[in-house]
């Protein structure tokens, strides 16, 4: 079984890509909707939540963990790998960084994400290690998550706010833009329109799903331990509205199962 | 000591009013920033958090509890009163309802708030009990909290979104508008501008602070147990940005003290 977690339901854009690229294996998703959002919380808090979420998915039988949350990917990976050294982890930051490196010609790359993701400076560090000539220009875009979760996908307010967030990046002459949050692929067309044709977008959901697919093909010893087929979605809090949001991200109707934080932590 | 809690820092607008109207008593505030927002979470989850927050403030010495959070005021009061029967509780819903009843002439009242507050229908029930002729028109305004927390208090996007939320209420001919979230007083001027002069605003922070002041004067047996002076602010998560938000709500610089959920629950 492939375990996937996110602070909320945005990580379902990763599940959607996994269902396309990693066909035939069981996926269990945990959306931490009782403690969402992670993007405004401190790195210590986010790391503790990430460890609890991982432990829950492992107890359910996960053999691979996909951290489908940029905030957790930016802050929690060292502790996760140290706490669960035998588990293959995939996160959403490195694959986007590598894809952007392959795409850019001007070596000027843009990034939008939550405040915590941008302020973690994880992309800055990764680019500096890989290619010191890369110039990364970041802009926190904290209103996009609430706008998307409201379903305001095409409203004029959303269009204006996207434009506003992109202006300082475009002024720097970027030719590649990393969507640094799993919510953003939902408004990819709008972001592309406001960014202009000259700028190539990097969609983290597509990149991480490709990496997981490659890993499984290259590791038959893991492949044989994965259960086949099925998708289960757990959330730590459930309201009527979450069903609609999940459907928006996954592109189809889906059942959400509630597991409280207490049940999850003591599972 | 007067204990005040909210899901985040918005309840500091209530503290600001308490400092004006209830001079001379110690106030301890708990902002549950690790689990914020409550406005998108289920009533059961919000109620459990409210009980934990209250217990923490009581252990710190609170003799009066102010629930400075509309979502908790809308959903958690029956359980809070049952769990702590000896404690005087103040919440932000009833005082606004009573003020609106005194203000309205057309008997058409508007309400904006988070999705959970509006969907709880607590205002509808309260008005139906007090005056069945009152027509309450509600519109969830979920983007206002993130816009305010971003400090986008006067940006054109915020102005447009406020206008959009108010249009359906104005079309109904309301003459009174309840600000059903402790964040909203921060943009009261903008809301008044978009509502128009004909509509009177009800600010929950002012109303609850007046009620607490009256209660203390009328209950000398409680008054004598209150410690004097001082303001302490605890938060369950702390980032550099929270200091700025707290200053915006309180109108002055303030020190935030971190207490983790574990420390708080096991205090």
JSON list of C-alpha atoms in Angstrom, two decimals, chain A residues 9-10 12-13 29 186 233 235 241-256:
[
{"chain": "A", "resi": 9, "resn": "UNK", "atom": "CA", "xyz": [-7.31, 17.78, 1.00]},
{"chain": "A", "resi": 10, "resn": "UNK", "atom": "CA", "xyz": [-4.96, 19.53, -1.47]},
{"chain": "A", "resi": 12, "resn": "UNK", "atom": "CA", "xyz": [-5.50, 14.68, -3.43]},
{"chain": "A", "resi": 13, "resn": "UNK", "atom": "CA", "xyz": [-4.07, 16.34, -6.56]},
{"chain": "A", "resi": 29, "resn": "UNK", "atom": "CA", "xyz": [-4.62, 8.97, 1.98]},
{"chain": "A", "resi": 186, "resn": "UNK", "atom": "CA", "xyz": [-6.35, 23.15, -9.52]},
{"chain": "A", "resi": 233, "resn": "UNK", "atom": "CA", "xyz": [-9.29, 8.41, 2.22]},
{"chain": "A", "resi": 235, "resn": "UNK", "atom": "CA", "xyz": [-9.60, 12.72, 7.36]},
{"chain": "A", "resi": 241, "resn": "UNK", "atom": "CA", "xyz": [-18.19, 20.81, 2.74]},
{"chain": "A", "resi": 242, "resn": "UNK", "atom": "CA", "xyz": [-15.06, 18.59, 2.72]},
{"chain": "A", "resi": 243, "resn": "UNK", "atom": "CA", "xyz": [-16.78, 16.14, 0.38]},
{"chain": "A", "resi": 244, "resn": "UNK", "atom": "CA", "xyz": [-17.14, 18.90, -2.22]},
{"chain": "A", "resi": 245, "resn": "UNK", "atom": "CA", "xyz": [-13.53, 20.00, -1.85]},
{"chain": "A", "resi": 246, "resn": "UNK", "atom": "CA", "xyz": [-12.26, 16.41, -2.14]},
{"chain": "A", "resi": 247, "resn": "UNK", "atom": "CA", "xyz": [-14.29, 15.92, -5.31]},
{"chain": "A", "resi": 248, "resn": "UNK", "atom": "CA", "xyz": [-12.79, 19.12, -6.77]},
{"chain": "A", "resi": 249, "resn": "UNK", "atom": "CA", "xyz": [-9.23, 17.95, -6.11]},
{"chain": "A", "resi": 250, "resn": "UNK", "atom": "CA", "xyz": [-9.67, 14.32, -7.12]},
{"chain": "A", "resi": 251, "resn": "UNK", "atom": "CA", "xyz": [-11.93, 14.96, -10.09]},
{"chain": "A", "resi": 252, "resn": "UNK", "atom": "CA", "xyz": [-14.50, 12.41, -8.95]},
{"chain": "A", "resi": 253, "resn": "UNK", "atom": "CA", "xyz": [-16.84, 11.60, -6.07]},
{"chain": "A", "resi": 254, "resn": "UNK", "atom": "CA", "xyz": [-15.21, 9.88, -3.13]},
{"chain": "A", "resi": 255, "resn": "UNK", "atom": "CA", "xyz": [-16.05, 8.64, 0.38]},
{"chain": "A", "resi": 256, "resn": "UNK", "atom": "CA", "xyz": [-14.20, 10.31, 3.26]}
]
